[in-house]
mmCIF file of C-alpha atoms in Angstrom:
data_model
loop_
_atom_site.group_PDB
_atom_site.id
_atom_site.type_symbol
_atom_site.label_atom_id
_atom_site.label_comp_id
_atom_site.label_asym_id
_atom_site.label_seq_id
_atom_site.Cartn_x
_atom_site.Cartn_y
_atom_site.Cartn_z
ATOM 1 C CA UNK T 1 10.338 26.369 14.810
ATOM 2 C CA UNK T 2 12.422 23.175 14.500
ATOM 3 C CA UNK T 3 11.039 22.483 11.029
ATOM 4 C CA UNK T 4 11.938 26.014 9.934
ATOM 5 C CA UNK T 5 15.586 25.589 10.956
ATOM 6 C CA UNK T 6 15.623 22.178 9.282
ATOM 7 C CA UNK T 7 14.249 23.697 6.079
ATOM 8 C CA UNK T 8 16.824 26.495 6.126
ATOM 9 C CA UNK T 9 19.573 23.895 6.287
ATOM 10 C CA UNK T 10 17.968 21.903 3.488
ATOM 11 C CA UNK T 11 18.148 24.887 1.154
ATOM 12 C CA UNK T 12 21.933 24.760 1.192
ATOM 13 C CA UNK T 13 22.612 21.054 1.805
ATOM 14 C CA UNK T 14 24.211 19.227 -1.139
ATOM 15 C CA UNK T 15 24.563 15.678 0.255
ATOM 16 C CA UNK T 16 21.257 14.627 1.860
ATOM 17 C CA UNK T 17 19.143 12.409 -0.421
ATOM 18 C CA UNK T 18 16.438 10.944 1.867
ATOM 19 C CA UNK T 19 14.302 12.511 4.605
ATOM 20 C CA UNK T 20 11.708 10.598 6.649
ATOM 21 C CA UNK T 21 9.693 12.773 9.036
ATOM 22 C CA UNK T 22 6.612 10.583 9.451
ATOM 23 C CA UNK T 23 4.534 10.794 12.667
ATOM 24 C CA UNK T 24 6.230 13.965 13.961
ATOM 25 C CA UNK T 25 3.252 16.316 14.413
ATOM 26 C CA UNK T 26 4.552 18.581 11.648
ATOM 27 C CA UNK T 27 1.411 20.466 10.693
ATOM 28 C CA UNK T 28 0.785 22.907 7.855
ATOM 29 C CA UNK T 29 2.664 25.911 9.242
ATOM 30 C CA UNK T 30 5.908 23.991 9.749
ATOM 31 C CA UNK T 31 5.591 21.758 6.687
ATOM 32 C CA UNK T 32 5.369 24.797 4.410
ATOM 33 C CA UNK T 33 8.972 25.667 5.206
ATOM 34 C CA UNK T 34 10.077 22.207 4.056
ATOM 35 C CA UNK T 35 8.042 22.527 0.867
ATOM 36 C CA UNK T 36 9.551 25.915 0.087
ATOM 37 C CA UNK T 37 13.054 24.540 0.664
ATOM 38 C CA UNK T 38 12.484 21.921 -2.035
ATOM 39 C CA UNK T 39 12.457 24.663 -4.650
ATOM 40 C CA UNK T 40 16.132 25.318 -3.906
ATOM 41 C CA UNK T 41 17.452 21.886 -2.922
ATOM 42 C CA UNK T 42 19.162 19.948 -5.739
ATOM 43 C CA UNK T 43 20.037 16.597 -4.099
ATOM 44 C CA UNK T 44 17.003 15.294 -2.193
ATOM 45 C CA UNK T 45 15.353 12.314 -3.912
ATOM 46 C CA UNK T 46 12.989 10.967 -1.210
ATOM 47 C CA UNK T 47 10.685 12.887 1.154
ATOM 48 C CA UNK T 48 8.308 11.106 3.553
ATOM 49 C CA UNK T 49 5.877 13.235 5.549
ATOM 50 C CA UNK T 50 3.143 10.723 6.426
ATOM 51 C CA UNK T 51 0.881 10.966 9.519
ATOM 52 C CA UNK T 52 1.676 14.585 10.370
ATOM 53 C CA UNK T 53 -1.710 16.304 10.093
ATOM 54 C CA UNK T 54 -0.770 18.033 6.831
ATOM 55 C CA UNK T 55 -3.650 19.625 4.913
ATOM 56 C CA UNK T 56 -4.407 21.208 1.560
ATOM 57 C CA UNK T 57 -2.295 24.315 2.270
ATOM 58 C CA UNK T 58 0.919 22.315 2.527
ATOM 59 C CA UNK T 59 -0.134 20.252 -0.482
ATOM 60 C CA UNK T 60 -0.276 23.490 -2.480
ATOM 61 C CA UNK T 61 3.223 24.482 -1.339
ATOM 62 C CA UNK T 62 4.555 21.018 -2.194
ATOM 63 C CA UNK T 63 2.919 21.264 -5.602
ATOM 64 C CA UNK T 64 4.605 24.626 -6.201
ATOM 65 C CA UNK T 65 7.929 23.026 -5.271
ATOM 66 C CA UNK T 66 7.364 20.104 -7.652
ATOM 67 C CA UNK T 67 6.992 22.523 -10.541
ATOM 68 C CA UNK T 68 10.585 23.659 -10.041
ATOM 69 C CA UNK T 69 12.297 20.685 -8.365
ATOM 70 C CA UNK T 70 14.020 18.282 -10.762
ATOM 71 C CA UNK T 71 15.559 15.748 -8.355
ATOM 72 C CA UNK T 72 12.783 14.481 -6.049
ATOM 73 C CA UNK T 73 11.636 11.018 -7.162
ATOM 74 C CA UNK T 74 9.574 9.818 -4.152
ATOM 75 C CA UNK T 75 6.977 11.776 -2.182
ATOM 76 C CA UNK T 76 4.931 10.124 0.580
ATOM 77 C CA UNK T 77 1.992 11.933 2.184
ATOM 78 C CA UNK T 78 0.258 8.840 3.524
ATOM 79 C CA UNK T 79 -2.446 9.310 6.166
ATOM 80 C CA UNK T 80 -2.715 13.097 5.933
ATOM 81 C CA UNK T 81 -5.768 15.283 5.243
ATOM 82 C CA UNK T 82 -5.051 16.999 1.936
ATOM 83 C CA UNK T 83 -8.554 16.193 0.607
ATOM 84 C CA UNK T 84 -9.673 16.758 -2.969
ATOM 85 C CA UNK T 85 -8.347 20.335 -3.011
ATOM 86 C CA UNK T 86 -4.846 19.203 -2.061
ATOM 87 C CA UNK T 87 -5.076 16.445 -4.664
ATOM 88 C CA UNK T 88 -5.926 19.050 -7.287
ATOM 89 C CA UNK T 89 -2.819 21.086 -6.413
ATOM 90 C CA UNK T 90 -0.602 17.985 -6.697
ATOM 91 C CA UNK T 91 -2.281 16.965 -9.960
ATOM 92 C CA UNK T 92 -1.592 20.367 -11.494
ATOM 93 C CA UNK T 93 2.088 19.986 -10.577
ATOM 94 C CA UNK T 94 2.299 16.444 -11.976
ATOM 95 C CA UNK T 95 1.383 17.756 -15.418
ATOM 96 C CA UNK T 96 4.706 19.591 -15.514
ATOM 97 C CA UNK T 97 6.987 17.615 -13.165
ATOM 98 C CA UNK T 98 9.556 15.407 -14.924
ATOM 99 C CA UNK T 99 11.307 13.684 -12.010
ATOM 100 C CA UNK T 100 8.737 12.225 -9.573
ATOM 101 C CA UNK T 101 8.275 8.461 -10.022
ATOM 102 C CA UNK T 102 6.483 7.465 -6.779
ATOM 103 C CA UNK T 103 3.581 9.275 -5.108
ATOM 104 C CA UNK T 104 1.895 7.954 -1.948
ATOM 105 C CA UNK T 105 -1.294 9.835 -1.033
ATOM 106 C CA UNK T 106 -3.173 6.970 0.605
ATOM 107 C CA UNK T 107 -5.498 7.762 3.508
ATOM 108 C CA UNK T 108 -6.176 11.382 2.526
ATOM 109 C CA UNK T 109 -9.960 11.479 1.952
ATOM 110 C CA UNK T 110 -9.352 12.433 -1.664
ATOM 111 C CA UNK T 111 -12.609 10.899 -2.882
ATOM 112 C CA UNK T 112 -13.848 10.808 -6.463
ATOM 113 C CA UNK T 113 -13.266 14.519 -7.108
ATOM 114 C CA UNK T 114 -9.612 14.426 -6.099
ATOM 115 C CA UNK T 115 -9.177 11.174 -8.006
ATOM 116 C CA UNK T 116 -10.493 12.859 -11.139
ATOM 117 C CA UNK T 117 -7.824 15.558 -10.881
ATOM 118 C CA UNK T 118 -5.056 12.984 -10.421
ATOM 119 C CA UNK T 119 -6.409 10.863 -13.275
ATOM 120 C CA UNK T 120 -6.387 13.905 -15.556
ATOM 121 C CA UNK T 121 -2.745 14.463 -14.631
ATOM 122 C CA UNK T 122 -1.895 10.883 -15.635
ATOM 123 C CA UNK T 123 -2.930 11.739 -19.191
ATOM 124 C CA UNK T 124 0.000 14.172 -19.385
ATOM 125 C CA UNK T 125 2.580 12.844 -16.905
ATOM 126 C CA UNK T 126 5.256 10.608 -18.413
ATOM 127 C CA UNK T 127 7.472 9.810 -15.399
ATOM 128 C CA UNK T 128 5.212 8.567 -12.573
ATOM 129 C CA UNK T 129 5.451 4.773 -12.215
ATOM 130 C CA UNK T 130 3.805 4.175 -8.808
ATOM 131 C CA UNK T 131 0.822 5.852 -7.172
ATOM 132 C CA UNK T 132 -0.819 4.782 -3.902
ATOM 133 C CA UNK T 133 -4.464 5.830 -3.529
ATOM 134 C CA UNK T 134 -5.425 3.392 -0.766
ATOM 135 C CA UNK T 135 -8.104 4.267 1.830
ATOM 136 C CA UNK T 136 -9.390 7.356 0.028
ATOM 137 C CA UNK T 137 -13.143 6.681 -0.175
ATOM 138 C CA UNK T 138 -12.880 6.228 -3.937
ATOM 139 C CA UNK T 139 -16.030 4.791 -5.475
ATOM 140 C CA UNK T 140 -16.869 3.394 -8.919
ATOM 141 C CA UNK T 141 -16.902 6.875 -10.462
ATOM 142 C CA UNK T 142 -13.353 7.511 -9.312
ATOM 143 C CA UNK T 143 -12.278 4.131 -10.640
ATOM 144 C CA UNK T 144 -13.755 5.091 -14.016
ATOM 145 C CA UNK T 145 -11.661 8.273 -14.101
ATOM 146 C CA UNK T 146 -8.545 6.209 -13.413
ATOM 147 C CA UNK T 147 -9.532 3.620 -16.015
ATOM 148 C CA UNK T 148 -9.877 6.304 -18.687
ATOM 149 C CA UNK T 149 -6.410 7.604 -17.818
ATOM 150 C CA UNK T 150 -4.848 4.125 -17.868
ATOM 151 C CA UNK T 151 -5.937 3.646 -21.470
ATOM 152 C CA UNK T 152 -3.550 6.429 -22.469
ATOM 153 C CA UNK T 153 -0.836 6.423 -19.793
ATOM 154 C CA UNK T 154 2.191 4.353 -20.779
ATOM 155 C CA UNK T 155 4.487 4.726 -17.751
ATOM 156 C CA UNK T 156 2.471 3.776 -14.637
ATOM 157 C CA UNK T 157 3.335 0.252 -13.453
ATOM 158 C CA UNK T 158 1.815 0.131 -9.944
ATOM 159 C CA UNK T 159 -1.595 1.430 -8.877
ATOM 160 C CA UNK T 160 -2.675 0.697 -5.296
ATOM 161 C CA UNK T 161 -6.379 1.018 -4.507
ATOM 162 C CA UNK T 162 -6.890 -1.225 -1.482
ATOM 163 C CA UNK T 163 -9.430 -0.159 1.157
ATOM 164 C CA UNK T 164 -11.621 1.868 -1.195
ATOM 165 C CA UNK T 165 -15.211 1.399 -2.325
ATOM 166 C CA UNK T 166 -14.874 0.857 -6.067
ATOM 167 C CA UNK T 167 -17.133 -2.215 -5.965
ATOM 168 C CA UNK T 168 -17.840 -4.550 -8.857
ATOM 169 C CA UNK T 169 -18.577 -1.700 -11.282
ATOM 170 C CA UNK T 170 -15.274 0.035 -10.555
ATOM 171 C CA UNK T 171 -13.415 -3.247 -10.938
ATOM 172 C CA UNK T 172 -14.989 -3.712 -14.382
ATOM 173 C CA UNK T 173 -13.891 -0.233 -15.463
ATOM 174 C CA UNK T 174 -10.320 -0.945 -14.394
ATOM 175 C CA UNK T 175 -10.365 -4.439 -15.835
ATOM 176 C CA UNK T 176 -11.447 -3.136 -19.237
ATOM 177 C CA UNK T 177 -8.753 -0.455 -19.139
ATOM 178 C CA UNK T 178 -6.037 -2.969 -18.323
ATOM 179 C CA UNK T 179 -6.766 -4.808 -21.542
ATOM 180 C CA UNK T 180 -5.461 -1.727 -23.351
ATOM 181 C CA UNK T 181 -2.564 -1.058 -20.963
ATOM 182 C CA UNK T 182 0.106 -3.743 -21.262
ATOM 183 C CA UNK T 183 2.460 -1.976 -18.870
ATOM 184 C CA UNK T 184 0.347 -2.024 -15.710
ATOM 185 C CA UNK T 185 -1.444 -5.294 -16.510
ATOM 186 C CA UNK T 186 1.494 -7.348 -15.234
ATOM 187 C CA UNK T 187 0.922 -6.023 -11.729
ATOM 188 C CA UNK T 188 -2.862 -6.236 -11.809
ATOM 189 C CA UNK T 189 -3.644 -9.836 -12.714
ATOM 190 C CA UNK T 190 -5.506 -10.390 -9.453
ATOM 191 C CA UNK T 191 -7.853 -7.412 -9.599
ATOM 192 C CA UNK T 192 -10.404 -8.228 -6.876
ATOM 193 C CA UNK T 193 -13.656 -6.294 -6.647
ATOM 194 C CA UNK T 194 -14.551 -7.906 -3.342
ATOM 195 C CA UNK T 195 -11.302 -6.724 -1.808
ATOM 196 C CA UNK T 196 -11.585 -3.401 -3.626
ATOM 197 C CA UNK T 197 -7.917 -3.516 -4.524
ATOM 198 C CA UNK T 198 -5.797 -3.619 -7.635
ATOM 199 C CA UNK T 199 -2.520 -4.684 -6.074
ATOM 200 C CA UNK T 200 -1.256 -8.252 -6.281
ATOM 201 C CA UNK T 201 -1.468 -10.307 -3.075
ATOM 202 C CA UNK T 202 0.964 -12.983 -1.858
ATOM 203 C CA UNK T 203 -0.634 -16.202 -0.525
ATOM 204 C CA UNK T 204 -1.533 -15.974 3.162
ATOM 205 C CA UNK T 205 0.525 -19.018 4.156
ATOM 206 C CA UNK T 206 4.114 -17.962 4.983
ATOM 207 C CA UNK T 207 3.193 -14.324 4.232
ATOM 208 C CA UNK T 208 4.193 -11.264 6.219
ATOM 209 C CA UNK T 209 0.501 -10.709 6.995
ATOM 210 C CA UNK T 210 0.357 -14.040 8.820
ATOM 211 C CA UNK T 211 3.528 -13.199 10.752
ATOM 212 C CA UNK T 212 1.975 -9.929 11.898
ATOM 213 C CA UNK T 213 -1.223 -11.742 12.901
ATOM 214 C CA UNK T 214 0.889 -14.128 15.007
ATOM 215 C CA UNK T 215 2.694 -11.214 16.650
ATOM 216 C CA UNK T 216 -0.631 -9.484 17.325
ATOM 217 C CA UNK T 217 -1.946 -12.729 18.825
ATOM 218 C CA UNK T 218 1.043 -12.915 21.182
ATOM 219 C CA UNK T 219 0.796 -9.241 22.126
ATOM 220 C CA UNK T 220 -2.873 -9.503 23.078
ATOM 221 C CA UNK T 221 -2.194 -12.827 24.802
ATOM 222 C CA UNK T 222 0.391 -11.173 27.059
ATOM 223 C CA UNK T 223 -1.787 -8.142 27.817
ATOM 224 C CA UNK T 224 -4.801 -10.194 28.873
ATOM 225 C CA UNK T 225 -2.607 -12.500 30.939
ATOM 226 C CA UNK T 226 -1.187 -9.403 32.659
ATOM 227 C CA UNK T 227 -4.672 -8.025 33.244
ATOM 228 C CA UNK T 228 -6.187 -11.149 34.772
ATOM 229 C CA UNK T 229 -3.272 -12.083 37.005
ATOM 230 C CA UNK T 230 -3.736 -9.210 39.417
ATOM 231 C CA UNK T 231 -6.070 -11.168 41.715
ATOM 232 C CA UNK T 232 -3.189 -13.289 43.021
ATOM 233 C CA UNK T 233 -1.105 -10.650 44.913
ATOM 234 C CA UNK T 234 -4.161 -9.593 46.924
ATOM 235 C CA UNK T 235 -4.734 -13.148 48.122
ATOM 236 C CA UNK T 236 -1.094 -13.863 48.924
ATOM 237 C CA UNK T 237 -0.490 -10.541 50.696
ATOM 238 C CA UNK T 238 -3.810 -10.688 52.577
ATOM 239 C CA UNK T 239 -5.089 -7.325 51.413
ATOM 240 C CA UNK T 240 -8.513 -6.428 52.883
ATOM 241 C CA UNK T 241 -11.419 -7.238 50.574
ATOM 242 C CA UNK T 242 -12.302 -3.557 50.168
ATOM 243 C CA UNK T 243 -8.736 -2.695 49.172
ATOM 244 C CA UNK T 244 -8.568 -5.697 46.875
ATOM 245 C CA UNK T 245 -11.765 -4.664 45.091
ATOM 246 C CA UNK T 246 -10.564 -1.083 44.731
ATOM 247 C CA UNK T 247 -7.254 -2.197 43.233
ATOM 248 C CA UNK T 248 -8.930 -4.604 40.837
ATOM 249 C CA UNK T 249 -11.414 -1.967 39.662
ATOM 250 C CA UNK T 250 -8.813 0.780 39.191
ATOM 251 C CA UNK T 251 -7.599 -0.931 36.026
ATOM 252 C CA UNK T 252 -10.880 -0.087 34.331
ATOM 253 C CA UNK T 253 -10.704 3.569 35.325
ATOM 254 C CA UNK T 254 -7.821 4.011 32.920
ATOM 255 C CA UNK T 255 -9.303 1.551 30.439
ATOM 256 C CA UNK T 256 -12.501 3.595 30.054
ATOM 257 C CA UNK T 257 -10.613 6.867 29.595
ATOM 258 C CA UNK T 258 -8.612 5.824 26.530
ATOM 259 C CA UNK T 259 -11.176 3.971 24.397
ATOM 260 C CA UNK T 260 -12.104 7.012 22.303
ATOM 261 C CA UNK T 261 -8.924 9.043 22.804
ATOM 262 C CA UNK T 262 -6.740 6.248 21.435
ATOM 263 C CA UNK T 263 -8.745 6.047 18.204
ATOM 264 C CA UNK T 264 -7.770 9.676 17.613
ATOM 265 C CA UNK T 265 -4.171 9.330 18.775
ATOM 266 C CA UNK T 266 -3.441 6.371 16.489
ATOM 267 C CA UNK T 267 -4.135 8.628 13.504
ATOM 268 C CA UNK T 268 -1.155 10.802 14.431
ATOM 269 C CA UNK T 269 1.272 8.185 15.763
ATOM 270 C CA UNK T 270 0.465 5.393 13.314
ATOM 271 C CA UNK T 271 -0.721 1.930 14.463
ATOM 272 C CA UNK T 272 2.743 0.370 14.420
ATOM 273 C CA UNK T 273 4.360 2.746 16.917
ATOM 274 C CA UNK T 274 1.208 3.311 18.945
ATOM 275 C CA UNK T 275 0.555 -0.393 19.549
ATOM 276 C CA UNK T 276 4.180 -0.933 20.570
ATOM 277 C CA UNK T 277 3.928 2.002 22.976
ATOM 278 C CA UNK T 278 0.687 0.740 24.529
ATOM 279 C CA UNK T 279 1.945 -2.799 25.166
ATOM 280 C CA UNK T 280 5.276 -1.451 26.427
ATOM 281 C CA UNK T 281 3.423 0.738 28.973
ATOM 282 C CA UNK T 282 1.227 -2.153 30.114
ATOM 283 C CA UNK T 283 4.236 -4.449 30.411
ATOM 284 C CA UNK T 284 6.319 -1.917 32.316
ATOM 285 C CA UNK T 285 3.454 -1.393 34.788
ATOM 286 C CA UNK T 286 3.225 -5.176 35.181
ATOM 287 C CA UNK T 287 6.972 -5.506 35.699
ATOM 288 C CA UNK T 288 6.968 -2.863 38.443
ATOM 289 C CA UNK T 289 3.954 -4.245 40.300
ATOM 290 C CA UNK T 290 5.824 -6.588 42.708
ATOM 291 C CA UNK T 291 8.052 -3.695 43.789
ATOM 292 C CA UNK T 292 5.190 -1.206 44.149
ATOM 293 C CA UNK T 293 3.099 -3.774 46.043
ATOM 294 C CA UNK T 294 5.291 -3.141 49.102
ATOM 295 C CA UNK T 295 4.233 0.524 49.077
ATOM 296 C CA UNK T 296 0.907 2.062 50.001
ATOM 297 C CA UNK T 297 -2.230 1.313 47.957
ATOM 298 C CA UNK T 298 -2.414 4.732 46.145
ATOM 299 C CA UNK T 299 0.800 3.885 44.291
ATOM 300 C CA UNK T 300 -0.577 0.485 43.260
ATOM 301 C CA UNK T 301 -3.797 2.146 42.084
ATOM 302 C CA UNK T 302 -1.805 4.592 39.967
ATOM 303 C CA UNK T 303 0.117 1.722 38.382
ATOM 304 C CA UNK T 304 -3.103 -0.135 37.612
ATOM 305 C CA UNK T 305 -4.684 2.968 36.074
ATOM 306 C CA UNK T 306 -1.655 3.302 33.786
ATOM 307 C CA UNK T 307 -1.937 -0.360 32.756
ATOM 308 C CA UNK T 308 -5.658 0.059 32.104
ATOM 309 C CA UNK T 309 -5.139 3.224 30.076
ATOM 310 C CA UNK T 310 -2.577 1.415 27.917
ATOM 311 C CA UNK T 311 -4.778 -1.612 27.303
ATOM 312 C CA UNK T 312 -7.817 0.567 26.613
ATOM 313 C CA UNK T 313 -6.223 1.605 23.327
ATOM 314 C CA UNK T 314 -5.415 -1.895 22.079
ATOM 315 C CA UNK T 315 -8.570 -2.624 20.088
ATOM 316 C CA UNK T 316 -8.937 0.774 18.338
ATOM 317 C CA UNK T 317 -5.265 0.553 17.347
ATOM 318 C CA UNK T 318 -5.344 -3.008 16.026
ATOM 319 C CA UNK T 319 -8.520 -2.298 14.058
ATOM 320 C CA UNK T 320 -6.768 0.648 12.424
ATOM 321 C CA UNK T 321 -3.772 -1.563 11.687
ATOM 322 C CA UNK T 322 -5.811 -4.304 9.990
ATOM 323 C CA UNK T 323 -7.807 -1.742 8.001
ATOM 324 C CA UNK T 324 -4.776 -1.370 5.724
ATOM 325 C CA UNK T 325 -3.077 -4.749 6.174
ATOM 326 C CA UNK T 326 -5.964 -7.231 5.862
ATOM 327 C CA UNK T 327 -7.480 -7.807 2.400
ATOM 328 C CA UNK T 328 -11.253 -8.266 2.579
ATOM 329 C CA UNK T 329 -11.001 -11.924 1.538
ATOM 330 C CA UNK T 330 -8.630 -12.619 4.476
ATOM 331 C CA UNK T 331 -9.912 -10.137 7.033
ATOM 332 C CA UNK T 332 -12.050 -12.647 8.927
ATOM 333 C CA UNK T 333 -9.201 -15.164 9.089
ATOM 334 C CA UNK T 334 -6.563 -12.702 10.257
ATOM 335 C CA UNK T 335 -8.802 -10.983 12.809
ATOM 336 C CA UNK T 336 -10.090 -14.290 14.191
ATOM 337 C CA UNK T 337 -6.546 -15.588 14.600
ATOM 338 C CA UNK T 338 -5.365 -12.443 16.341
ATOM 339 C CA UNK T 339 -8.532 -12.180 18.473
ATOM 340 C CA UNK T 340 -7.900 -15.623 19.952
ATOM 341 C CA UNK T 341 -5.013 -14.074 21.893
ATOM 342 C CA UNK T 342 -7.168 -12.440 24.619
ATOM 343 C CA UNK T 343 -9.093 -15.662 25.300
ATOM 344 C CA UNK T 344 -5.931 -17.750 25.420
ATOM 345 C CA UNK T 345 -4.239 -15.194 27.650
ATOM 346 C CA UNK T 346 -7.148 -15.280 30.092
ATOM 347 C CA UNK T 347 -7.250 -19.092 30.187
ATOM 348 C CA UNK T 348 -3.507 -19.489 30.675
ATOM 349 C CA UNK T 349 -3.375 -16.777 33.366
ATOM 350 C CA UNK T 350 -6.050 -18.544 35.387
ATOM 351 C CA UNK T 351 -4.104 -21.804 35.188
ATOM 352 C CA UNK T 352 -0.466 -20.841 35.634
ATOM 353 C CA UNK T 353 -1.099 -17.804 37.846
ATOM 354 C CA UNK T 354 -2.282 -20.015 40.654
ATOM 355 C CA UNK T 355 0.677 -22.342 40.168
ATOM 356 C CA UNK T 356 3.117 -19.457 40.575
ATOM 357 C CA UNK T 357 1.522 -18.672 43.917
ATOM 358 C CA UNK T 358 2.270 -22.147 45.278
ATOM 359 C CA UNK T 359 6.014 -21.763 45.535
ATOM 360 C CA UNK T 360 8.392 -19.310 47.141
ATOM 361 C CA UNK T 361 12.154 -19.017 47.489
ATOM 362 C CA UNK T 362 14.276 -18.953 50.622
ATOM 363 C CA UNK T 363 13.782 -16.173 53.135
ATOM 364 C CA UNK T 364 17.278 -14.908 52.395
ATOM 365 C CA UNK T 365 16.067 -13.723 49.022
ATOM 366 C CA UNK T 366 14.687 -10.124 49.024
ATOM 367 C CA UNK T 367 10.912 -9.909 49.458
ATOM 368 C CA UNK T 368 10.151 -8.686 45.950
ATOM 369 C CA UNK T 369 11.861 -11.757 44.471
ATOM 370 C CA UNK T 370 10.863 -14.311 47.110
ATOM 371 C CA UNK T 371 7.193 -14.955 46.395
ATOM 372 C CA UNK T 372 6.226 -16.993 43.367
ATOM 373 C CA UNK T 373 3.420 -14.640 42.316
ATOM 374 C CA UNK T 374 6.025 -11.909 41.759
ATOM 375 C CA UNK T 375 7.794 -14.024 39.153
ATOM 376 C CA UNK T 376 4.520 -14.285 37.233
ATOM 377 C CA UNK T 377 4.543 -10.505 36.778
ATOM 378 C CA UNK T 378 8.273 -10.332 36.046
ATOM 379 C CA UNK T 379 7.855 -12.952 33.332
ATOM 380 C CA UNK T 380 4.841 -11.363 31.629
ATOM 381 C CA UNK T 381 6.204 -7.827 31.961
ATOM 382 C CA UNK T 382 9.583 -8.786 30.541
ATOM 383 C CA UNK T 383 8.080 -10.705 27.641
ATOM 384 C CA UNK T 384 5.798 -7.764 26.835
ATOM 385 C CA UNK T 385 8.740 -5.383 26.614
ATOM 386 C CA UNK T 386 10.595 -7.793 24.322
ATOM 387 C CA UNK T 387 7.433 -8.105 22.215
ATOM 388 C CA UNK T 388 7.318 -4.310 21.732
ATOM 389 C CA UNK T 389 10.821 -4.317 20.266
ATOM 390 C CA UNK T 390 10.079 -7.261 17.953
ATOM 391 C CA UNK T 391 6.871 -5.584 16.765
ATOM 392 C CA UNK T 392 8.736 -2.386 15.863
ATOM 393 C CA UNK T 393 11.198 -4.436 13.823
ATOM 394 C CA UNK T 394 8.716 -6.460 11.780
ATOM 395 C CA UNK T 395 5.566 -4.303 11.593
ATOM 396 C CA UNK T 396 4.771 -1.295 9.415
ATOM 397 C CA UNK T 397 1.765 1.012 9.187
ATOM 398 C CA UNK T 398 0.929 -0.079 5.644
ATOM 399 C CA UNK T 399 1.916 -2.927 3.314
ATOM 400 C CA UNK T 400 3.545 -0.315 1.056
#
């Protein structure tokens, strides 16, 4: 219903130029209203609808709009499910559209059939300069279709094919085509069949990829330090062994529940936001633990289940993140660097956690701030929350 009202306003708006509605659970029924509104809007130049669960039906409506719209220059449908049928609808529209310059349909399971339709459109389209076809299960056959189109297309300058399966044969097709296409060749000098990509890569040293690997390292470091520090309150507060074991094990109740569910959820939220949310939840639960520890054990169990549920989604989310950010030639390096965080977090927690337990402040200080072990959780929880904000600032779901 909200999308319908938004679309009604868009029909008459004459000032708005950019709309970003990514990761908003706007499925086909609602997205159709936005697509229909594009046929009447005369000012919008950028529309981003990535990670919304949009399918081939909405792709058809968007294609119909593109036949009539003369102002939209950028359309992003990254990480949707339009498939080869939706790609065919968009391709048909591109044959006639004279305004669109950037199309992002990465992560849409387009495959070789959908790629063929888009390649056919490139024979006729004279305005598109950038097209993102990353993570679309495109094989050598699809690369051949694109190569044939590139021999004749004279406007495309950027073609992104990372995370596909074009292999050595597909790379040869594209390489041969680039010898006849002087426009796109400038951005394809490092065509890499091993990485299955045709976009240029900056060196790893001092790159944004390395910065994100460092941030991921720190995030996992903090989470594992939070996880393994819970043994200390039970010893200091003299909890019974049975209670202590129950509280320690409750973390894994939540952890087990979210392993599979998180791999589905990250598709809709996007790895950037979802990872920030998970570490924020774990850190908030850690920050509250000293306060809750003065209550009855059911409340502590609930807090631990929440922390476990948050950390259970870490690995599925980070794997999804690196699937688009890590080139094949650097994947081992980046993942190894980031994966050192859990081990380092565990080691450091076992060392400094015990040290925190050895000191306490004066009795005049409130209980929840008096004992040294509490400061261990305040420190890790606070740093985790700060990390979530920093991650949202510097990270993105895709390099594009």
